[in-house]
XYZ file of C-alpha atoms in Angstrom:
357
model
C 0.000 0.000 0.000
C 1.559 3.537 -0.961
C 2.710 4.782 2.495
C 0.511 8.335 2.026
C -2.487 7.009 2.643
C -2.569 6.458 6.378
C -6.884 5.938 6.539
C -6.593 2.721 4.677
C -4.811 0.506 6.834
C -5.006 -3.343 6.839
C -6.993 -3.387 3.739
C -6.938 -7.292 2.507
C -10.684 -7.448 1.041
C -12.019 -4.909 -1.562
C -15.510 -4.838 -2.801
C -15.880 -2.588 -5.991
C -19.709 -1.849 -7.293
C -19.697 -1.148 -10.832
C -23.170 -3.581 -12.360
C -22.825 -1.438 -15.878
C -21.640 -2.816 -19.084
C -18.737 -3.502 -21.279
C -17.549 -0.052 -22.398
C -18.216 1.242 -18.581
C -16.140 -1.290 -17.689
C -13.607 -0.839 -19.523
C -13.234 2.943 -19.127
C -12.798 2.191 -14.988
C -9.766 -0.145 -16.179
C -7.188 2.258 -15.672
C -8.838 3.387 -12.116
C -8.300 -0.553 -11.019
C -5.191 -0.270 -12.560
C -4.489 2.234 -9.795
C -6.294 0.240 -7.321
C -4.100 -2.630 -7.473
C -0.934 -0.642 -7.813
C -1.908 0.432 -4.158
C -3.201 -2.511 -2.826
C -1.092 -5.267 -4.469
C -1.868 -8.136 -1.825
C -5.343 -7.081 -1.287
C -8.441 -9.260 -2.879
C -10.610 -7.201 -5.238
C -14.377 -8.323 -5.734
C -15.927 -6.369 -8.578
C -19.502 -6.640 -7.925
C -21.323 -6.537 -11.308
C -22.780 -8.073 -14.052
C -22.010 -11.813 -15.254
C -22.039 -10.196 -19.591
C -18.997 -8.732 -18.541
C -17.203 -12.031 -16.927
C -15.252 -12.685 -20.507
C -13.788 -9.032 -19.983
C -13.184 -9.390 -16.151
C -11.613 -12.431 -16.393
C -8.871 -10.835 -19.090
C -7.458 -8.808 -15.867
C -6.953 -11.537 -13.529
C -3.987 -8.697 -12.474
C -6.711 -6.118 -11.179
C -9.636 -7.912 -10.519
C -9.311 -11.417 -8.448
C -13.542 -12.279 -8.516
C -16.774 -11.467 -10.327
C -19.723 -11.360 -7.931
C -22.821 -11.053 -9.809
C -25.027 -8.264 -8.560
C -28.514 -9.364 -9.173
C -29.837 -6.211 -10.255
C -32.633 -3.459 -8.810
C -35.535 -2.389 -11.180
C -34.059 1.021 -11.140
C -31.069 0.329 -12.616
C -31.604 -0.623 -16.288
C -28.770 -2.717 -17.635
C -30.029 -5.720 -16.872
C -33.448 -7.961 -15.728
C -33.564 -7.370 -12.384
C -33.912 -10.150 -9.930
C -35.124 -8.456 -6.654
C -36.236 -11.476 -5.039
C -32.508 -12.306 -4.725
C -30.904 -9.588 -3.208
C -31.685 -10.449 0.643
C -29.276 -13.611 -0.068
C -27.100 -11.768 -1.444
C -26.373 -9.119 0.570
C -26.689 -11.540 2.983
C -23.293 -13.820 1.242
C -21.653 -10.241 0.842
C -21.884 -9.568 4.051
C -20.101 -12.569 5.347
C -17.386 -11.521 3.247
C -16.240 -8.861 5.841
C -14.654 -6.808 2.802
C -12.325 -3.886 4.379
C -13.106 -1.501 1.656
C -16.410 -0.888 -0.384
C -15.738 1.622 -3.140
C -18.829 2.587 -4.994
C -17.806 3.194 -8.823
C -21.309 3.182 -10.231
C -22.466 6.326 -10.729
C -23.342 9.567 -8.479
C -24.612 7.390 -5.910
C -28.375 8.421 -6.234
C -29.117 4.856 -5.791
C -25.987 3.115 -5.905
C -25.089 4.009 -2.601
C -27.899 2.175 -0.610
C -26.379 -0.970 -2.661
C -23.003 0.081 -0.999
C -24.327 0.249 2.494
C -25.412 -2.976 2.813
C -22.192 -4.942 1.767
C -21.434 -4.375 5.805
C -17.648 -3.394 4.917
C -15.854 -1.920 7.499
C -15.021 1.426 5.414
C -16.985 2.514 2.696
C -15.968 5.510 -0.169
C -17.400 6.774 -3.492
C -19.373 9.432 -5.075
C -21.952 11.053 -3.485
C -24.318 13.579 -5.949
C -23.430 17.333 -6.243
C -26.148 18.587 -3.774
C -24.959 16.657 -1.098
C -21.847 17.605 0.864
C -18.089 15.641 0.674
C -16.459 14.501 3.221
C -12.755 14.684 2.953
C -10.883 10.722 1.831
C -14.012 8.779 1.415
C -17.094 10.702 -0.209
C -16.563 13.104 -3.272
C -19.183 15.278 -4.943
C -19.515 13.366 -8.567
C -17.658 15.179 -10.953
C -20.417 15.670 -13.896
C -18.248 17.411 -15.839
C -15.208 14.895 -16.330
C -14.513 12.383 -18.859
C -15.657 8.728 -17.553
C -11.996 7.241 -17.328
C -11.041 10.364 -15.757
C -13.974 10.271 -13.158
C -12.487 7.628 -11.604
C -9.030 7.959 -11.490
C -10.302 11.366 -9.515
C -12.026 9.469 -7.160
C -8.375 7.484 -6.315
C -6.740 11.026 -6.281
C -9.450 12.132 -3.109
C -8.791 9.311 -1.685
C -4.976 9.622 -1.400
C -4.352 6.918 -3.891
C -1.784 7.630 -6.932
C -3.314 6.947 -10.316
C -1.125 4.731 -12.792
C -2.056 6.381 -16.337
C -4.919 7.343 -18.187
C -4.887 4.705 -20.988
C -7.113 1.937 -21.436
C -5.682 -1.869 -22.429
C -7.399 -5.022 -23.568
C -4.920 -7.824 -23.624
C -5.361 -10.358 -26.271
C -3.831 -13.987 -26.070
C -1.764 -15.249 -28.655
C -4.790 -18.219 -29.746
C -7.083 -15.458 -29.657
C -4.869 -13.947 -32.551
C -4.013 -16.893 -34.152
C -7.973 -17.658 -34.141
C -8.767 -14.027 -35.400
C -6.261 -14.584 -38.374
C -7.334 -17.726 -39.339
C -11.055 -16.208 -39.636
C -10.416 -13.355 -41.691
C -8.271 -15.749 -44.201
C -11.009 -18.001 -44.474
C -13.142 -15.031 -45.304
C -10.801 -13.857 -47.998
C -10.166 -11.169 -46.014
C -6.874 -8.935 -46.049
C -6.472 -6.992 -42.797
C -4.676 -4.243 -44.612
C -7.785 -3.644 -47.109
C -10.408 -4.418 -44.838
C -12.679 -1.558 -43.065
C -14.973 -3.115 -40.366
C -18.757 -1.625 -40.178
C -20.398 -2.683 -36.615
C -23.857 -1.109 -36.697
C -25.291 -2.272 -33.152
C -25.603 -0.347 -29.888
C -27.712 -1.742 -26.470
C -30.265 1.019 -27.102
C -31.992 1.560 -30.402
C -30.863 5.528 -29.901
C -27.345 5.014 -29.986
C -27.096 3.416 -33.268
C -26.601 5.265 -36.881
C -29.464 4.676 -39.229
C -28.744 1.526 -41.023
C -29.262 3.289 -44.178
C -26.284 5.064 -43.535
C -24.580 2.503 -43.133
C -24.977 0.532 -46.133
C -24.216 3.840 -48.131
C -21.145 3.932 -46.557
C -19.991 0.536 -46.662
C -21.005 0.919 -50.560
C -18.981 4.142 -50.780
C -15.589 2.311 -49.311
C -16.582 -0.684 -51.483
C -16.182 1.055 -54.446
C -13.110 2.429 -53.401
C -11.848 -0.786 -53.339
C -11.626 -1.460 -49.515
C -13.005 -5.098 -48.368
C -15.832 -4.393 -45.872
C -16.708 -6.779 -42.942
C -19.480 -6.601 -40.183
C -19.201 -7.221 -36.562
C -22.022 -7.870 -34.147
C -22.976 -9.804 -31.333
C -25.580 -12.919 -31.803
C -27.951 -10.316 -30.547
C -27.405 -7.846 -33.078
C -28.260 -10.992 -36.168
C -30.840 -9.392 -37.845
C -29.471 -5.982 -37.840
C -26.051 -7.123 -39.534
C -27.667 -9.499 -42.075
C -29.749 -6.720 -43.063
C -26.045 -4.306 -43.392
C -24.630 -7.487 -45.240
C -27.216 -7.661 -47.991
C -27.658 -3.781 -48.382
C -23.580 -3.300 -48.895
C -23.856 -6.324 -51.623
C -21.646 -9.079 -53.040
C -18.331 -9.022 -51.495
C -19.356 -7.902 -47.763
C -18.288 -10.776 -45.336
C -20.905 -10.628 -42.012
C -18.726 -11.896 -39.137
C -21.278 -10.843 -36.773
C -22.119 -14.005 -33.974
C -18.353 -15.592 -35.145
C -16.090 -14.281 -32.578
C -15.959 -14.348 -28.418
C -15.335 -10.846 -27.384
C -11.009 -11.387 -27.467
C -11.846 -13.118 -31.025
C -13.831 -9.899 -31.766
C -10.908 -6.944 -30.115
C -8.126 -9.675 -32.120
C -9.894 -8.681 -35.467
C -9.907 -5.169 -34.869
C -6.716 -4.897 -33.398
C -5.703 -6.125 -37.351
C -7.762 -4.709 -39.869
C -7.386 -0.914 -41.117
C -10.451 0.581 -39.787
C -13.338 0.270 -37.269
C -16.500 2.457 -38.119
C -18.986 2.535 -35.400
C -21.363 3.717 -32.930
C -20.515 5.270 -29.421
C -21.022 2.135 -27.681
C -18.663 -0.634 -26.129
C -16.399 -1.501 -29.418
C -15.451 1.841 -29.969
C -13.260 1.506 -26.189
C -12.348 -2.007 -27.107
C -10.685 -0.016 -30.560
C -9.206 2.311 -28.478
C -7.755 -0.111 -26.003
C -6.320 -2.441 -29.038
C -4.443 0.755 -30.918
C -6.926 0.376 -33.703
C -8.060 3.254 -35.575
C -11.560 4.323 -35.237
C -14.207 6.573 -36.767
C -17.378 6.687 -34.207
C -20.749 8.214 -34.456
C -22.188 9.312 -31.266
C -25.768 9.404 -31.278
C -27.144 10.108 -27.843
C -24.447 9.792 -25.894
C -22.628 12.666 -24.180
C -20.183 13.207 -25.892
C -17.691 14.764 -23.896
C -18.120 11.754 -21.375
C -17.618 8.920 -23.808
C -15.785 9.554 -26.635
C -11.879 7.961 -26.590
C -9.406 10.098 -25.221
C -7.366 10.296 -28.964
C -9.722 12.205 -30.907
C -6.998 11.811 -33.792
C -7.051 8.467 -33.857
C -10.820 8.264 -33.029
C -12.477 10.933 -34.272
C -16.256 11.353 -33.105
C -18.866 12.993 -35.467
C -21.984 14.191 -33.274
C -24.927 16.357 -34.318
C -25.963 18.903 -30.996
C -29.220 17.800 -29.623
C -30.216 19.733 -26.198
C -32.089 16.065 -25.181
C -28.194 14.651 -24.984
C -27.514 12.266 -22.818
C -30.553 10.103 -23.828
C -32.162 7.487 -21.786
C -34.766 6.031 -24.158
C -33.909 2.946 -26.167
C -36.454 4.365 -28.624
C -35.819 7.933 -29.669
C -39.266 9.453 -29.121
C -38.207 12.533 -30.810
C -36.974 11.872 -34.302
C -33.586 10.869 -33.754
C -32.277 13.969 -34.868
C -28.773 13.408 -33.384
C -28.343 10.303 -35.575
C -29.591 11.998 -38.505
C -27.631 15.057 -38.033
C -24.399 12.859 -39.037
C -24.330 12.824 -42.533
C -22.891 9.411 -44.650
C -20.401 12.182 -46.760
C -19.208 13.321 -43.235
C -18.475 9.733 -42.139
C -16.620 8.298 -45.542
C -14.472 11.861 -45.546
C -13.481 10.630 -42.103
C -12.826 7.672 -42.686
C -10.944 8.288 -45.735
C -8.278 10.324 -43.546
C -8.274 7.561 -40.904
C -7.508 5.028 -44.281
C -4.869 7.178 -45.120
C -3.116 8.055 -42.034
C -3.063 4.025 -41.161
C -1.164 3.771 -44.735
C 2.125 3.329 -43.439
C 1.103 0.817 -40.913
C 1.970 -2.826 -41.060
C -0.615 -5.448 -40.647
C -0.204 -9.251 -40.488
C-alpha cells in the first residue's frame, strides 16, 4: 500500500460496485489499474454483471472475482432479480470486505447498494447537492470524462493513479484464431474496413441506411468491408450485409469478445457507434471513426480524438435514456454518410504506413 495514505490501513478485502456494461467497464480499467498498484496483496471483488465475466476475467492482475449483482428495477442494464438480493447481501456480508468503493455512478441509488455490503469502510461518489467529506465521499464530478472520473475518485482518496490509458490484452490463440477467420473469409487486414452497426439502445445506433451507403462508398473504393455484431445484433447485420452487396463478409455471432478486439486490433479501420467496441478499438491501438448518437459526448468519446475521431450532431435532449428515440432521432440523422466516408478516408490514409499481419 503507498505509504501516504494512512486511513486505509489493513486493507486485505475490496468490494468494488460497478453492475454497468462492457464499455463502462472498460473505461474504470485504468482506475483498477491504480487500485491494485496500491493494494497489491489485497483481494478485489468487482460486484457486477455476469455479460462482462469474458472481460473481467482478461485482468486476472486487477480484478481477483466477479460477484454477480442481481440487479434493482431502477437500474436498467439488466433484468432485475429483486427477489434475490436479501441472499445476497446476505453472502456479501459474510465476506467482511475492508473496503467498499462505490464506482457506479453519483450514488443516487448506488449508494444504498453500498451500504449494505457491511464493509468496514466505505468511499465513493456522493451527488453534487450533497456535501463531501474529505478521503471517502466526493461530490460526482459531472463534468469529467468517464476514465477520468475515476481515477479522480483514487486522487481524493490519497491513492496515486497509474495512467490514463485503457488496455485489452489479447492472447496469442485469440490472434491466431482471429487470423485464421479473416483468411477463411478472404479477407486482407490491410484492405479491410470493419462496419459494426449495433448499440444496447436503439438511440445510440446510426441509421442503417447510412450505413450501407457507406460501406457501398468504401466498397467502391476498393476497400473489403466486414461486419461485426454480437448474436444479438443478427438481424441488424444481415440486413447491413445484404444492403452493402456481393463481397461484404458478415462476421457478426463468429467471434468471443477477445476473437472480436483480435480482429480489430488487425484490420485498417473500425466504423462505429458510441457504444462498447469503440473503447475495445481504443484499447487495441486500432483506428476508429465513431458516431455518437445520444451519448454525451464529452463523457464517452476515446481520449485520442486523432485516432478516433467522433462525429456528433448537438441535440439539447443529450444524454438520452430512451432505447427508442421518441423525438426523431435527430442526433443520428444530423451525421451525414459524406461526413463519415471523408473521415474515414483520412483515418484510411493516415493508417497507410502501418503494417498489418
Amino acid at each position: 500500500m503507498h505509504a501516504s495514505i494512512p486511513i486505509w490501513r489493513d486493507i486485505e478485502r475490496i468490494a468494488v460496485f460497478r453492475a454497468l456494461n462492457l464499455g463502462d467497464m472498460l473505461c474504470s480499467m485504468p482506475a483498477l489499474r491504480g487500485l491494485r498498484k496500491a493494494f497489491p496483496n489485497a483481494r478485489v471483488s468487482l460486484i457486477g454483471l455476469e455479460n462482462i465475466r469474458p472481460l473481467i476475467e482478461r485482468f486476472g492482475r486487477y480484478v481477483d472475482e466477479l460477484l454477480i449483482f442481481p440487479g434493482l428495477e431502477s437500474f436498467p442494464e439488466q433484468r432485475a432479480r429483486e427477489e434475490q438480493l436479501p441472499e445476497f447481501y446476505q453472502r456479501m456480508q459474510s465476506r467482511h470486505f475492508d473496503l467498499a468503493l462505490q464506482m457506479h455512478g453519483d450514488g443516487t441509488r448506488s449508494n444504498a447498494v453500498l451500504r449494505r455490503l457491511g464493509a468496514r469502510h466505505e468511499a465513493g461518489f456522493v451527488p453534487r447537492h450533497q456535501s463531501e467529506q474529505p478521503g471517502r465521499w466526493m461530490r460526482w464530478p459531472d463534468e469529467r470524462h468517464e476514465i477520468h472520473r475515476y481515477l479522480a475518485l483514487l486522487e481524493y482518496l490519497g491513492i496515486p493513479r497509474d495512467g490514463d490509458s485503457l488496455e485489452f490484452p489479447l492472447g496469442s490463440e485469440e490472434q491466431r484464431r482471429a487470423g485464421q477467420l479473416l483468411a477463411s473469409k478472404g479477407l486482407q487486414p490491410s484492405r479491410t474496413v470493419i462496419l459494426h452497426p449495433g448499440a444496447r439502445l436503439a438511440s445510440r445506433r446510426w441509421p442503417l441506411e447510412r450505413f450501407v451507403q457507406v460501406g457501398r462508398g468504401l466498397a467502391s473504393k476498393g476497400w473489403q468491408i466486414a461486419i461485426t455484431g454480437s448474436p444479438s445484433e443478427a438481424e441488424l447485420a444481415a440486413a447491413l450485409a445484404s444492403g452493402v452487396g456481393a463481397g461484404c463478409v458478415n462476421l457478426c455471432g463468429r467471434t468471443q469478445l477477445g476473437e472480436l478486439g483480435a480482429v480489430v486490433s488487425r484490420c485498417r479501420l473500425l466504423i462505429c457507434n458510441d457504444t462498447g467496441i469503440s473503447h475495445v478499438a481504443a484499447a487495441v491501438g486500432a483506428a476508429s471513426v465513431v458516431i455518437a448518437s445520444g451519448s454525451d459526448v464529452n463523457r464517452w468519446a476515446p481520449l485520442d480524438r486523432r485516432r478516433h475521431p467522433v462525429l456528433h450532431a448537438p441535440a439539447d435532449c443529450r444524454p438520452c435514456a430512451f432505447d427508442e428515440c421518441p423525438v426523431g432521432h435527430f442526433c443520428a440523422w444530423g451525421v451525414g454518410v459524406a461526413e463519415v466516408l471523408e473521415q474515414a478516408a483520412g483515418q484510411l490514409e493516415q493508417a497507410a504506413s502501418t503494417s498489418f499481419t
